[in-house]
């Protein structure tokens, strides 16, 4: 989206194989783009199971460890439930129900730095 903010829109069914690929490639791609913010949008994902949610949070944790602020968007009840079932501390991850809200949030930080 910008030099500082990247968006990854996930679409259709997220299975374990796709989630593993995401985990493996996210850190590699970040080193190429040098982003400060990364938005993972789940708006077009109908449902995820606990295995996929676990992989997704491993991606988020890895990105956070290398200093990237991660925001997730498109969270609906059927997406939230598996995440809560895993016992993940969701208060440590900024989330929004829509991509628009997530973009506004990240832009507010990058614009204040200009």
PDB file of N, CA and C in Angstrom:
ATOM      1  N   UNK A   1       0.823  -1.185   0.000  1.00  0.00           N
ATOM      2  CA  UNK A   1       0.000   0.000   0.000  1.00  0.00           C
ATOM      3  C   UNK A   1       0.870   1.253   0.000  1.00  0.00           C
ATOM      4  N   UNK A   2       1.826   1.327   0.928  1.00  0.00           N
ATOM      5  CA  UNK A   2       2.800   2.416   0.950  1.00  0.00           C
ATOM      6  C   UNK A   2       4.166   1.797   1.218  1.00  0.00           C
ATOM      7  N   UNK A   3       5.184   2.646   1.319  1.00  0.00           N
ATOM      8  CA  UNK A   3       6.513   2.129   1.634  1.00  0.00           C
ATOM      9  C   UNK A   3       6.574   1.544   3.036  1.00  0.00           C
ATOM     10  N   UNK A   4       5.708   2.043   3.934  1.00  0.00           N
ATOM     11  CA  UNK A   4       5.733   1.606   5.327  1.00  0.00           C
ATOM     12  C   UNK A   4       4.681   0.555   5.662  1.00  0.00           C
ATOM     13  N   UNK A   5       3.586   0.514   4.892  1.00  0.00           N
ATOM     14  CA  UNK A   5       2.439  -0.328   5.226  1.00  0.00           C
ATOM     15  C   UNK A   5       2.188  -1.340   4.106  1.00  0.00           C
ATOM     16  N   UNK A   6       2.114  -2.607   4.481  1.00  0.00           N
ATOM     17  CA  UNK A   6       1.768  -3.656   3.534  1.00  0.00           C
ATOM     18  C   UNK A   6       0.449  -4.299   3.931  1.00  0.00           C
ATOM     19  N   UNK A   7      -0.291  -4.760   2.945  1.00  0.00           N
ATOM     20  CA  UNK A   7      -1.572  -5.432   3.194  1.00  0.00           C
ATOM     21  C   UNK A   7      -1.537  -6.801   2.536  1.00  0.00           C
ATOM     22  N   UNK A   8      -1.926  -7.804   3.304  1.00  0.00           N
ATOM     23  CA  UNK A   8      -2.059  -9.156   2.771  1.00  0.00           C
ATOM     24  C   UNK A   8      -3.521  -9.563   2.876  1.00  0.00           C
ATOM     25  N   UNK A   9      -4.267  -9.479   1.758  1.00  0.00           N
ATOM     26  CA  UNK A   9      -5.666  -9.924   1.790  1.00  0.00           C
ATOM     27  C   UNK A   9      -5.721 -11.440   1.557  1.00  0.00           C
ATOM     28  N   UNK A  10      -6.199 -12.160   2.536  1.00  0.00           N
ATOM     29  CA  UNK A  10      -6.349 -13.610   2.396  1.00  0.00           C
ATOM     30  C   UNK A  10      -7.761 -13.894   1.895  1.00  0.00           C
ATOM     31  N   UNK A  11      -7.869 -14.812   0.948  1.00  0.00           N
ATOM     32  CA  UNK A  11      -9.164 -15.103   0.348  1.00  0.00           C
ATOM     33  C   UNK A  11      -9.434 -16.603   0.333  1.00  0.00           C
ATOM     34  N   UNK A  12     -10.708 -16.924   0.317  1.00  0.00           N
ATOM     35  CA  UNK A  12     -11.200 -18.290   0.267  1.00  0.00           C
ATOM     36  C   UNK A  12     -10.804 -19.080   1.511  1.00  0.00           C
ATOM     37  N   UNK A  13     -10.831 -20.385   1.377  1.00  0.00           N
ATOM     38  CA  UNK A  13     -10.515 -21.239   2.519  1.00  0.00           C
ATOM     39  C   UNK A  13      -9.024 -21.187   2.829  1.00  0.00           C
ATOM     40  N   UNK A  14      -8.741 -21.022   4.089  1.00  0.00           N
ATOM     41  CA  UNK A  14      -7.358 -21.075   4.554  1.00  0.00           C
ATOM     42  C   UNK A  14      -7.155 -22.446   5.172  1.00  0.00           C
ATOM     43  N   UNK A  15      -6.391 -23.289   4.500  1.00  0.00           N
ATOM     44  CA  UNK A  15      -6.115 -24.598   5.075  1.00  0.00           C
ATOM     45  C   UNK A  15      -4.722 -24.600   5.691  1.00  0.00           C
ATOM     46  N   UNK A  16      -4.355 -25.680   6.313  1.00  0.00           N
ATOM     47  CA  UNK A  16      -3.078 -25.767   7.013  1.00  0.00           C
ATOM     48  C   UNK A  16      -1.907 -25.574   6.057  1.00  0.00           C
ATOM     49  N   UNK A  17      -2.004 -26.126   4.847  1.00  0.00           N
ATOM     50  CA  UNK A  17      -0.915 -25.997   3.879  1.00  0.00           C
ATOM     51  C   UNK A  17      -0.701 -24.537   3.477  1.00  0.00           C
ATOM     52  N   UNK A  18      -1.769 -23.822   3.186  1.00  0.00           N
ATOM     53  CA  UNK A  18      -1.649 -22.395   2.833  1.00  0.00           C
ATOM     54  C   UNK A  18      -1.143 -21.584   4.016  1.00  0.00           C
ATOM     55  N   UNK A  19      -1.589 -21.904   5.212  1.00  0.00           N
ATOM     56  CA  UNK A  19      -1.148 -21.180   6.405  1.00  0.00           C
ATOM     57  C   UNK A  19       0.347 -21.412   6.654  1.00  0.00           C
ATOM     58  N   UNK A  20       0.825 -22.632   6.418  1.00  0.00           N
ATOM     59  CA  UNK A  20       2.258 -22.918   6.576  1.00  0.00           C
ATOM     60  C   UNK A  20       3.078 -22.142   5.554  1.00  0.00           C
ATOM     61  N   UNK A  21       2.587 -22.086   4.324  1.00  0.00           N
ATOM     62  CA  UNK A  21       3.279 -21.317   3.286  1.00  0.00           C
ATOM     63  C   UNK A  21       3.341 -19.843   3.677  1.00  0.00           C
ATOM     64  N   UNK A  22       2.251 -19.330   4.200  1.00  0.00           N
ATOM     65  CA  UNK A  22       2.207 -17.942   4.652  1.00  0.00           C
ATOM     66  C   UNK A  22       3.262 -17.716   5.728  1.00  0.00           C
ATOM     67  N   UNK A  23       3.338 -18.621   6.673  1.00  0.00           N
ATOM     68  CA  UNK A  23       4.309 -18.496   7.762  1.00  0.00           C
ATOM     69  C   UNK A  23       5.737 -18.492   7.228  1.00  0.00           C
ATOM     70  N   UNK A  24       6.012 -19.375   6.293  1.00  0.00           N
ATOM     71  CA  UNK A  24       7.359 -19.488   5.753  1.00  0.00           C
ATOM     72  C   UNK A  24       7.753 -18.292   4.894  1.00  0.00           C
ATOM     73  N   UNK A  25       6.812 -17.744   4.154  1.00  0.00           N
ATOM     74  CA  UNK A  25       7.162 -16.672   3.222  1.00  0.00           C
ATOM     75  C   UNK A  25       7.028 -15.264   3.804  1.00  0.00           C
ATOM     76  N   UNK A  26       6.272 -15.086   4.870  1.00  0.00           N
ATOM     77  CA  UNK A  26       6.034 -13.748   5.407  1.00  0.00           C
ATOM     78  C   UNK A  26       7.326 -13.067   5.852  1.00  0.00           C
ATOM     79  N   UNK A  27       8.147 -13.756   6.598  1.00  0.00           N
ATOM     80  CA  UNK A  27       9.389 -13.154   7.074  1.00  0.00           C
ATOM     81  C   UNK A  27      10.348 -12.882   5.917  1.00  0.00           C
ATOM     82  N   UNK A  28      10.364 -13.788   4.959  1.00  0.00           N
ATOM     83  CA  UNK A  28      11.228 -13.607   3.793  1.00  0.00           C
ATOM     84  C   UNK A  28      10.816 -12.365   2.997  1.00  0.00           C
ATOM     85  N   UNK A  29       9.520 -12.213   2.775  1.00  0.00           N
ATOM     86  CA  UNK A  29       9.024 -11.063   2.019  1.00  0.00           C
ATOM     87  C   UNK A  29       9.249  -9.762   2.769  1.00  0.00           C
ATOM     88  N   UNK A  30       9.111  -9.800   4.097  1.00  0.00           N
ATOM     89  CA  UNK A  30       9.304  -8.592   4.886  1.00  0.00           C
ATOM     90  C   UNK A  30      10.716  -8.077   4.724  1.00  0.00           C
ATOM     91  N   UNK A  31      11.691  -8.964   4.715  1.00  0.00           N
ATOM     92  CA  UNK A  31      13.075  -8.514   4.572  1.00  0.00           C
ATOM     93  C   UNK A  31      13.293  -7.843   3.219  1.00  0.00           C
ATOM     94  N   UNK A  32      12.497  -8.222   2.237  1.00  0.00           N
ATOM     95  CA  UNK A  32      12.586  -7.621   0.911  1.00  0.00           C
ATOM     96  C   UNK A  32      11.958  -6.226   0.893  1.00  0.00           C
ATOM     97  N   UNK A  33      10.825  -6.040   1.578  1.00  0.00           N
ATOM     98  CA  UNK A  33      10.082  -4.781   1.506  1.00  0.00           C
ATOM     99  C   UNK A  33      10.374  -3.809   2.648  1.00  0.00           C
ATOM    100  N   UNK A  34      10.918  -4.281   3.765  1.00  0.00           N
ATOM    101  CA  UNK A  34      11.253  -3.422   4.909  1.00  0.00           C
ATOM    102  C   UNK A  34      10.055  -2.609   5.410  1.00  0.00           C
ATOM    103  N   UNK A  35       8.955  -3.287   5.664  1.00  0.00           N
ATOM    104  CA  UNK A  35       7.742  -2.626   6.130  1.00  0.00           C
ATOM    105  C   UNK A  35       7.814  -2.321   7.616  1.00  0.00           C
ATOM    106  N   UNK A  36       7.063  -1.301   8.027  1.00  0.00           N
ATOM    107  CA  UNK A  36       6.901  -0.997   9.442  1.00  0.00           C
ATOM    108  C   UNK A  36       5.573  -1.556   9.968  1.00  0.00           C
ATOM    109  N   UNK A  37       4.568  -1.611   9.095  1.00  0.00           N
ATOM    110  CA  UNK A  37       3.227  -2.081   9.437  1.00  0.00           C
ATOM    111  C   UNK A  37       2.819  -3.154   8.451  1.00  0.00           C
ATOM    112  N   UNK A  38       2.073  -4.141   8.936  1.00  0.00           N
ATOM    113  CA  UNK A  38       1.583  -5.215   8.077  1.00  0.00           C
ATOM    114  C   UNK A  38       0.149  -5.524   8.482  1.00  0.00           C
ATOM    115  N   UNK A  39      -0.769  -5.369   7.546  1.00  0.00           N
ATOM    116  CA  UNK A  39      -2.180  -5.661   7.796  1.00  0.00           C
ATOM    117  C   UNK A  39      -2.510  -7.004   7.161  1.00  0.00           C
ATOM    118  N   UNK A  40      -3.025  -7.917   7.961  1.00  0.00           N
ATOM    119  CA  UNK A  40      -3.506  -9.200   7.452  1.00  0.00           C
ATOM    120  C   UNK A  40      -5.026  -9.119   7.449  1.00  0.00           C
ATOM    121  N   UNK A  41      -5.606  -9.150   6.265  1.00  0.00           N
ATOM    122  CA  UNK A  41      -7.054  -9.005   6.135  1.00  0.00           C
ATOM    123  C   UNK A  41      -7.717 -10.361   5.915  1.00  0.00           C
ATOM    124  N   UNK A  42      -8.644 -10.692   6.799  1.00  0.00           N
ATOM    125  CA  UNK A  42      -9.355 -11.978   6.752  1.00  0.00           C
ATOM    126  C   UNK A  42     -10.805 -11.821   6.274  1.00  0.00           C
ATOM    127  N   UNK A  43     -11.136 -10.674   5.707  1.00  0.00           N
ATOM    128  CA  UNK A  43     -12.521 -10.397   5.297  1.00  0.00           C
ATOM    129  C   UNK A  43     -13.098 -11.440   4.353  1.00  0.00           C
ATOM    130  N   UNK A  44     -12.281 -11.983   3.467  1.00  0.00           N
ATOM    131  CA  UNK A  44     -12.766 -12.930   2.459  1.00  0.00           C
ATOM    132  C   UNK A  44     -12.528 -14.385   2.846  1.00  0.00           C
ATOM    133  N   UNK A  45     -12.169 -14.625   4.102  1.00  0.00           N
ATOM    134  CA  UNK A  45     -11.981 -15.990   4.583  1.00  0.00           C
ATOM    135  C   UNK A  45     -13.241 -16.395   5.336  1.00  0.00           C
ATOM    136  N   UNK A  46     -13.971 -17.408   4.850  1.00  0.00           N
ATOM    137  CA  UNK A  46     -15.247 -17.752   5.474  1.00  0.00           C
ATOM    138  C   UNK A  46     -15.126 -18.301   6.897  1.00  0.00           C
ATOM    139  N   UNK A  47     -14.111 -19.119   7.140  1.00  0.00           N
ATOM    140  CA  UNK A  47     -13.924 -19.720   8.463  1.00  0.00           C
ATOM    141  C   UNK A  47     -12.506 -20.266   8.546  1.00  0.00           C
ATOM    142  N   UNK A  48     -11.961 -20.304   9.750  1.00  0.00           N
ATOM    143  CA  UNK A  48     -10.660 -20.946   9.943  1.00  0.00           C
ATOM    144  C   UNK A  48     -10.764 -21.886  11.130  1.00  0.00           C
ATOM    145  N   UNK A  49      -9.987 -22.951  11.072  1.00  0.00           N
ATOM    146  CA  UNK A  49      -9.989 -23.885  12.201  1.00  0.00           C
ATOM    147  C   UNK A  49      -8.841 -23.538  13.148  1.00  0.00           C
ATOM    148  N   UNK A  50      -8.746 -24.257  14.245  1.00  0.00           N
ATOM    149  CA  UNK A  50      -7.741 -23.927  15.257  1.00  0.00           C
ATOM    150  C   UNK A  50      -6.314 -24.158  14.748  1.00  0.00           C
ATOM    151  N   UNK A  51      -6.102 -25.134  13.892  1.00  0.00           N
ATOM    152  CA  UNK A  51      -4.761 -25.375  13.336  1.00  0.00           C
ATOM    153  C   UNK A  51      -4.309 -24.192  12.484  1.00  0.00           C
ATOM    154  N   UNK A  52      -5.206 -23.688  11.672  1.00  0.00           N
ATOM    155  CA  UNK A  52      -4.894 -22.545  10.819  1.00  0.00           C
ATOM    156  C   UNK A  52      -4.713 -21.293  11.674  1.00  0.00           C
ATOM    157  N   UNK A  53      -5.567 -21.106  12.667  1.00  0.00           N
ATOM    158  CA  UNK A  53      -5.431 -19.954  13.566  1.00  0.00           C
ATOM    159  C   UNK A  53      -4.081 -19.982  14.266  1.00  0.00           C
ATOM    160  N   UNK A  54      -3.645 -21.159  14.671  1.00  0.00           N
ATOM    161  CA  UNK A  54      -2.337 -21.294  15.312  1.00  0.00           C
ATOM    162  C   UNK A  54      -1.221 -20.873  14.364  1.00  0.00           C
ATOM    163  N   UNK A  55      -1.273 -21.323  13.121  1.00  0.00           N
ATOM    164  CA  UNK A  55      -0.276 -20.935  12.124  1.00  0.00           C
ATOM    165  C   UNK A  55      -0.291 -19.425  11.895  1.00  0.00           C
ATOM    166  N   UNK A  56      -1.484 -18.858  11.826  1.00  0.00           N
ATOM    167  CA  UNK A  56      -1.628 -17.424  11.605  1.00  0.00           C
ATOM    168  C   UNK A  56      -0.968 -16.632  12.738  1.00  0.00           C
ATOM    169  N   UNK A  57      -1.174 -17.069  13.969  1.00  0.00           N
ATOM    170  CA  UNK A  57      -0.576 -16.361  15.092  1.00  0.00           C
ATOM    171  C   UNK A  57       0.928 -16.578  15.178  1.00  0.00           C
ATOM    172  N   UNK A  58       1.423 -17.651  14.625  1.00  0.00           N
ATOM    173  CA  UNK A  58       2.873 -17.830  14.535  1.00  0.00           C
ATOM    174  C   UNK A  58       3.464 -16.843  13.529  1.00  0.00           C
ATOM    175  N   UNK A  59       2.742 -16.592  12.451  1.00  0.00           N
ATOM    176  CA  UNK A  59       3.164 -15.576  11.478  1.00  0.00           C
ATOM    177  C   UNK A  59       3.223 -14.215  12.167  1.00  0.00           C
ATOM    178  N   UNK A  60       2.158 -13.875  12.882  1.00  0.00           N
ATOM    179  CA  UNK A  60       2.087 -12.583  13.564  1.00  0.00           C
ATOM    180  C   UNK A  60       3.226 -12.459  14.577  1.00  0.00           C
ATOM    181  N   UNK A  61       3.466 -13.492  15.363  1.00  0.00           N
ATOM    182  CA  UNK A  61       4.532 -13.457  16.363  1.00  0.00           C
ATOM    183  C   UNK A  61       5.903 -13.277  15.707  1.00  0.00           C
ATOM    184  N   UNK A  62       6.136 -13.966  14.616  1.00  0.00           N
ATOM    185  CA  UNK A  62       7.411 -13.839  13.911  1.00  0.00           C
ATOM    186  C   UNK A  62       7.627 -12.429  13.384  1.00  0.00           C
ATOM    187  N   UNK A  63       6.589 -11.845  12.813  1.00  0.00           N
ATOM    188  CA  UNK A  63       6.697 -10.480  12.301  1.00  0.00           C
ATOM    189  C   UNK A  63       6.925  -9.487  13.434  1.00  0.00           C
ATOM    190  N   UNK A  64       6.233  -9.684  14.545  1.00  0.00           N
ATOM    191  CA  UNK A  64       6.415  -8.790  15.686  1.00  0.00           C
ATOM    192  C   UNK A  64       7.828  -8.892  16.246  1.00  0.00           C
ATOM    193  N   UNK A  65       8.390 -10.088  16.241  1.00  0.00           N
ATOM    194  CA  UNK A  65       9.747 -10.277  16.750  1.00  0.00           C
ATOM    195  C   UNK A  65      10.790  -9.505  15.957  1.00  0.00           C
ATOM    196  N   UNK A  66      10.535  -9.292  14.675  1.00  0.00           N
ATOM    197  CA  UNK A  66      11.494  -8.531  13.873  1.00  0.00           C
ATOM    198  C   UNK A  66      11.107  -7.055  13.762  1.00  0.00           C
ATOM    199  N   UNK A  67      10.174  -6.636  14.603  1.00  0.00           N
ATOM    200  CA  UNK A  67       9.871  -5.214  14.728  1.00  0.00           C
ATOM    201  C   UNK A  67       8.761  -4.669  13.870  1.00  0.00           C
ATOM    202  N   UNK A  68       7.941  -5.527  13.308  1.00  0.00           N
ATOM    203  CA  UNK A  68       6.838  -5.058  12.472  1.00  0.00           C
ATOM    204  C   UNK A  68       5.563  -5.020  13.304  1.00  0.00           C
ATOM    205  N   UNK A  69       4.852  -3.912  13.195  1.00  0.00           N
ATOM    206  CA  UNK A  69       3.555  -3.793  13.852  1.00  0.00           C
ATOM    207  C   UNK A  69       2.532  -4.514  12.975  1.00  0.00           C
ATOM    208  N   UNK A  70       1.867  -5.516  13.533  1.00  0.00           N
ATOM    209  CA  UNK A  70       0.898  -6.305  12.774  1.00  0.00           C
ATOM    210  C   UNK A  70      -0.510  -5.967  13.240  1.00  0.00           C
ATOM    211  N   UNK A  71      -1.384  -5.763  12.273  1.00  0.00           N
ATOM    212  CA  UNK A  71      -2.791  -5.483  12.519  1.00  0.00           C
ATOM    213  C   UNK A  71      -3.588  -6.509  11.724  1.00  0.00           C
ATOM    214  N   UNK A  72      -4.644  -7.047  12.320  1.00  0.00           N
ATOM    215  CA  UNK A  72      -5.510  -7.946  11.560  1.00  0.00           C
ATOM    216  C   UNK A  72      -6.878  -7.298  11.389  1.00  0.00           C
ATOM    217  N   UNK A  73      -7.474  -7.565  10.255  1.00  0.00           N
ATOM    218  CA  UNK A  73      -8.798  -7.000   9.966  1.00  0.00           C
ATOM    219  C   UNK A  73      -9.705  -8.087   9.398  1.00  0.00           C
ATOM    220  N   UNK A  74     -10.985  -7.781   9.373  1.00  0.00           N
ATOM    221  CA  UNK A  74     -11.965  -8.722   8.848  1.00  0.00           C
ATOM    222  C   UNK A  74     -12.376  -9.782   9.851  1.00  0.00           C
ATOM    223  N   UNK A  75     -12.252  -9.459  11.122  1.00  0.00           N
ATOM    224  CA  UNK A  75     -12.576 -10.420  12.173  1.00  0.00           C
ATOM    225  C   UNK A  75     -14.086 -10.464  12.386  1.00  0.00           C
ATOM    226  N   UNK A  76     -14.632 -11.658  12.221  1.00  0.00           N
ATOM    227  CA  UNK A  76     -16.052 -11.913  12.465  1.00  0.00           C
ATOM    228  C   UNK A  76     -16.146 -13.006  13.521  1.00  0.00           C
ATOM    229  N   UNK A  77     -17.312 -13.229  14.102  1.00  0.00           N
ATOM    230  CA  UNK A  77     -17.438 -14.245  15.159  1.00  0.00           C
ATOM    231  C   UNK A  77     -16.907 -15.624  14.764  1.00  0.00           C
ATOM    232  N   UNK A  78     -17.186 -16.061  13.551  1.00  0.00           N
ATOM    233  CA  UNK A  78     -16.737 -17.394  13.137  1.00  0.00           C
ATOM    234  C   UNK A  78     -15.222 -17.469  12.937  1.00  0.00           C
ATOM    235  N   UNK A  79     -14.576 -16.325  12.808  1.00  0.00           N
ATOM    236  CA  UNK A  79     -13.113 -16.258  12.736  1.00  0.00           C
ATOM    237  C   UNK A  79     -12.539 -16.115  14.146  1.00  0.00           C
ATOM    238  N   UNK A  80     -13.207 -15.344  14.973  1.00  0.00           N
ATOM    239  CA  UNK A  80     -12.716 -15.080  16.331  1.00  0.00           C
ATOM    240  C   UNK A  80     -12.740 -16.323  17.218  1.00  0.00           C
ATOM    241  N   UNK A  81     -13.746 -17.156  17.063  1.00  0.00           N
ATOM    242  CA  UNK A  81     -13.915 -18.301  17.965  1.00  0.00           C
ATOM    243  C   UNK A  81     -12.711 -19.240  18.011  1.00  0.00           C
ATOM    244  N   UNK A  82     -12.177 -19.700  16.870  1.00  0.00           N
ATOM    245  CA  UNK A  82     -11.002 -20.575  16.943  1.00  0.00           C
ATOM    246  C   UNK A  82      -9.794 -19.883  17.579  1.00  0.00           C
ATOM    247  N   UNK A  83      -9.673 -18.586  17.360  1.00  0.00           N
ATOM    248  CA  UNK A  83      -8.555 -17.842  17.941  1.00  0.00           C
ATOM    249  C   UNK A  83      -8.672 -17.795  19.462  1.00  0.00           C
ATOM    250  N   UNK A  84      -9.867 -17.564  19.948  1.00  0.00           N
ATOM    251  CA  UNK A  84     -10.098 -17.526  21.387  1.00  0.00           C
ATOM    252  C   UNK A  84      -9.905 -18.915  21.985  1.00  0.00           C
ATOM    253  N   UNK A  85     -10.345 -19.952  21.279  1.00  0.00           N
ATOM    254  CA  UNK A  85     -10.194 -21.332  21.766  1.00  0.00           C
ATOM    255  C   UNK A  85      -8.739 -21.733  21.966  1.00  0.00           C
ATOM    256  N   UNK A  86      -7.831 -21.108  21.218  1.00  0.00           N
ATOM    257  CA  UNK A  86      -6.413 -21.417  21.358  1.00  0.00           C
ATOM    258  C   UNK A  86      -5.806 -20.779  22.611  1.00  0.00           C
ATOM    259  N   UNK A  87      -6.534 -19.864  23.211  1.00  0.00           N
ATOM    260  CA  UNK A  87      -6.017 -19.185  24.397  1.00  0.00           C
ATOM    261  C   UNK A  87      -5.003 -18.110  24.065  1.00  0.00           C
ATOM    262  N   UNK A  88      -5.061 -17.609  22.858  1.00  0.00           N
ATOM    263  CA  UNK A  88      -4.119 -16.578  22.430  1.00  0.00           C
ATOM    264  C   UNK A  88      -4.481 -15.260  23.093  1.00  0.00           C
ATOM    265  N   UNK A  89      -3.464 -14.542  23.532  1.00  0.00           N
ATOM    266  CA  UNK A  89      -3.679 -13.249  24.166  1.00  0.00           C
ATOM    267  C   UNK A  89      -3.984 -12.217  23.092  1.00  0.00           C
ATOM    268  N   UNK A  90      -5.249 -12.070  22.794  1.00  0.00           N
ATOM    269  CA  UNK A  90      -5.664 -11.193  21.703  1.00  0.00           C
ATOM    270  C   UNK A  90      -5.482  -9.718  22.030  1.00  0.00           C
ATOM    271  N   UNK A  91      -5.341  -9.387  23.301  1.00  0.00           N
ATOM    272  CA  UNK A  91      -5.150  -7.976  23.642  1.00  0.00           C
ATOM    273  C   UNK A  91      -3.795  -7.450  23.171  1.00  0.00           C
ATOM    274  N   UNK A  92      -2.891  -8.340  22.810  1.00  0.00           N
ATOM    275  CA  UNK A  92      -1.580  -7.938  22.315  1.00  0.00           C
ATOM    276  C   UNK A  92      -1.574  -7.685  20.810  1.00  0.00           C
ATOM    277  N   UNK A  93      -2.678  -7.974  20.150  1.00  0.00           N
ATOM    278  CA  UNK A  93      -2.769  -7.801  18.699  1.00  0.00           C
ATOM    279  C   UNK A  93      -3.918  -6.848  18.398  1.00  0.00           C
ATOM    280  N   UNK A  94      -3.620  -5.804  17.648  1.00  0.00           N
ATOM    281  CA  UNK A  94      -4.649  -4.841  17.271  1.00  0.00           C
ATOM    282  C   UNK A  94      -5.481  -5.446  16.151  1.00  0.00           C
ATOM    283  N   UNK A  95      -6.793  -5.464  16.335  1.00  0.00           N
ATOM    284  CA  UNK A  95      -7.660  -6.040  15.306  1.00  0.00           C
ATOM    285  C   UNK A  95      -8.839  -5.118  15.039  1.00  0.00           C
ATOM    286  N   UNK A  96      -9.362  -5.239  13.823  1.00  0.00           N
ATOM    287  CA  UNK A  96     -10.486  -4.423  13.374  1.00  0.00           C
ATOM    288  C   UNK A  96     -11.455  -5.298  12.593  1.00  0.00           C
ATOM    289  N   UNK A  97     -12.706  -4.887  12.606  1.00  0.00           N
ATOM    290  CA  UNK A  97     -13.705  -5.656  11.860  1.00  0.00           C
ATOM    291  C   UNK A  97     -13.622  -5.393  10.357  1.00  0.00           C
ATOM    292  N   UNK A  98     -13.025  -4.258   9.958  1.00  0.00           N
ATOM    293  CA  UNK A  98     -12.941  -3.969   8.525  1.00  0.00           C
ATOM    294  C   UNK A  98     -11.533  -3.520   8.136  1.00  0.00           C
ATOM    295  N   UNK A  99     -11.200  -3.735   6.886  1.00  0.00           N
ATOM    296  CA  UNK A  99      -9.915  -3.306   6.351  1.00  0.00           C
ATOM    297  C   UNK A  99      -9.818  -1.784   6.382  1.00  0.00           C
ATOM    298  N   UNK A 100     -10.911  -1.118   6.106  1.00  0.00           N
ATOM    299  CA  UNK A 100     -10.937   0.347   6.126  1.00  0.00           C
ATOM    300  C   UNK A 100     -10.479   0.888   7.480  1.00  0.00           C
ATOM    301  N   UNK A 101     -10.988   0.309   8.553  1.00  0.00           N
ATOM    302  CA  UNK A 101     -10.601   0.743   9.901  1.00  0.00           C
ATOM    303  C   UNK A 101      -9.112   0.485  10.150  1.00  0.00           C
ATOM    304  N   UNK A 102      -8.620  -0.652   9.721  1.00  0.00           N
ATOM    305  CA  UNK A 102      -7.208  -0.991   9.910  1.00  0.00           C
ATOM    306  C   UNK A 102      -6.303  -0.029   9.148  1.00  0.00           C
ATOM    307  N   UNK A 103      -6.686   0.309   7.924  1.00  0.00           N
ATOM    308  CA  UNK A 103      -5.899   1.249   7.121  1.00  0.00           C
ATOM    309  C   UNK A 103      -5.895   2.632   7.774  1.00  0.00           C
ATOM    310  N   UNK A 104      -7.047   3.085   8.243  1.00  0.00           N
ATOM    311  CA  UNK A 104      -7.106   4.379   8.931  1.00  0.00           C
ATOM    312  C   UNK A 104      -6.184   4.382  10.146  1.00  0.00           C
ATOM    313  N   UNK A 105      -6.198   3.310  10.904  1.00  0.00           N
ATOM    314  CA  UNK A 105      -5.386   3.197  12.104  1.00  0.00           C
ATOM    315  C   UNK A 105      -3.895   3.274  11.760  1.00  0.00           C
ATOM    316  N   UNK A 106      -3.442   2.479  10.802  1.00  0.00           N
ATOM    317  CA  UNK A 106      -2.016   2.487  10.458  1.00  0.00           C
ATOM    318  C   UNK A 106      -1.610   3.803   9.827  1.00  0.00           C
ATOM    319  N   UNK A 107      -2.471   4.379   9.013  1.00  0.00           N
ATOM    320  CA  UNK A 107      -2.165   5.672   8.399  1.00  0.00           C
ATOM    321  C   UNK A 107      -2.005   6.759   9.444  1.00  0.00           C
ATOM    322  N   UNK A 108      -2.775   6.693  10.501  1.00  0.00           N
ATOM    323  CA  UNK A 108      -2.692   7.733  11.538  1.00  0.00           C
ATOM    324  C   UNK A 108      -1.301   7.744  12.176  1.00  0.00           C
ATOM    325  N   UNK A 109      -0.642   6.598  12.252  1.00  0.00           N
ATOM    326  CA  UNK A 109       0.700   6.533  12.800  1.00  0.00           C
ATOM    327  C   UNK A 109       1.746   7.006  11.820  1.00  0.00           C
ATOM    328  N   UNK A 110       1.622   6.600  10.565  1.00  0.00           N
ATOM    329  CA  UNK A 110       2.634   6.974   9.578  1.00  0.00           C
ATOM    330  C   UNK A 110       2.521   8.448   9.202  1.00  0.00           C
ATOM    331  N   UNK A 111       1.312   8.996   9.185  1.00  0.00           N
ATOM    332  CA  UNK A 111       1.124  10.409   8.872  1.00  0.00           C
ATOM    333  C   UNK A 111       1.674  11.296   9.981  1.00  0.00           C
ATOM    334  N   UNK A 112       1.593  10.858  11.216  1.00  0.00           N
ATOM    335  CA  UNK A 112       2.096  11.657  12.328  1.00  0.00           C
ATOM    336  C   UNK A 112       3.623  11.738  12.335  1.00  0.00           C
ATOM    337  N   UNK A 113       4.274  10.833  11.604  1.00  0.00           N
ATOM    338  CA  UNK A 113       5.729  10.835  11.532  1.00  0.00           C
ATOM    339  C   UNK A 113       6.260  11.774  10.455  1.00  0.00           C
ATOM    340  N   UNK A 114       5.364  12.221   9.583  1.00  0.00           N
ATOM    341  CA  UNK A 114       5.789  13.082   8.461  1.00  0.00           C
ATOM    342  C   UNK A 114       5.968  14.514   8.918  1.00  0.00           C
TER     343      UNK A 114
END
